[in-house]
Amino acid sequence: MKNVTVYNQKNESVKEIATPADIFGVAWNNTLVKQVLDAQMSNRRRPWAHAKGRSEVRGGGRKPWRQKGTGRARHGSIRSPLWSGGGKAHGPNKERDYTQKVNKKMRRVAIFSVLSKKLKDDQIKFFDTFEMTAPKTKTMESGLRVALNMTPKSRKFDVLMIPAAPMTPLARAVRNLTKTKVLPATSLNVYDLMNYKNIMIEEKAIEVIANRYKI
């Protein structure tokens, strides 16, 4: 276990807690993380490119000319791929399936591997609570600047906030801030964990993560 400092919303140190080694002490596994990330991105992919085949192109129901006696090559439809305006042979198809299978254990270990590396690189900060008396974007912006030690001119927060449970007021308060997202502890995924440089975790979320992704 590694002891970490827990801060309040004023960015003041309030206590220290021990993080579970099976979540924040996992060795970095580059191959596994890449495999899970590639699978996640592939599962998001929706095929849009589609070329009509000869059966989908309109027209061509009548044989262009009789089979024999004309001196020309035989054809059965003007919508053959050989004809201008005909269907496309072996073109892209919208029915193509890009999904990749990743089992729960692989996904869990990949998530813990990313969390462990982020903690090792001092890119994770723990807070006692994310509850807000006034969930306003201006209040959240000033609070994040203090928590991340940002300069007044800096506009890109690049932070992922992980509360223990879905918090609609918090999500509304940050949705207009540049590269800032709220992700409940029950919805962790490799892409979001790696897409944001800084991660803020609510103290109660540690137990939720342990129960949700238990070994």
Coordinates of C-alpha atoms in Angstrom, one line a residue, residues 8-11 127 137-149 157 200:
N8 CA -10.5 19.3 0.6
Q9 CA -12.1 21.6 -1.9
K10 CA -9.8 24.5 -0.8
N11 CA -6.8 22.3 -1.8
F127 CA -10.2 14.7 -2.4
T137 CA -18.9 26.7 -13.7
K138 CA -17.2 29.8 -12.5
T139 CA -16.8 28.3 -9.0
M140 CA -15.5 25.0 -10.4
E141 CA -13.0 26.8 -12.7
S142 CA -11.4 28.7 -9.9
G143 CA -11.3 25.5 -7.7
L144 CA -9.6 23.5 -10.5
R145 CA -7.0 26.2 -11.0
V146 CA -6.0 26.1 -7.4
A147 CA -6.0 22.3 -7.3
L148 CA -3.9 22.0 -10.4
N149 CA -1.6 25.0 -9.6
F157 CA -7.5 21.9 -17.6
M200 CA -9.0 13.6 -9.4

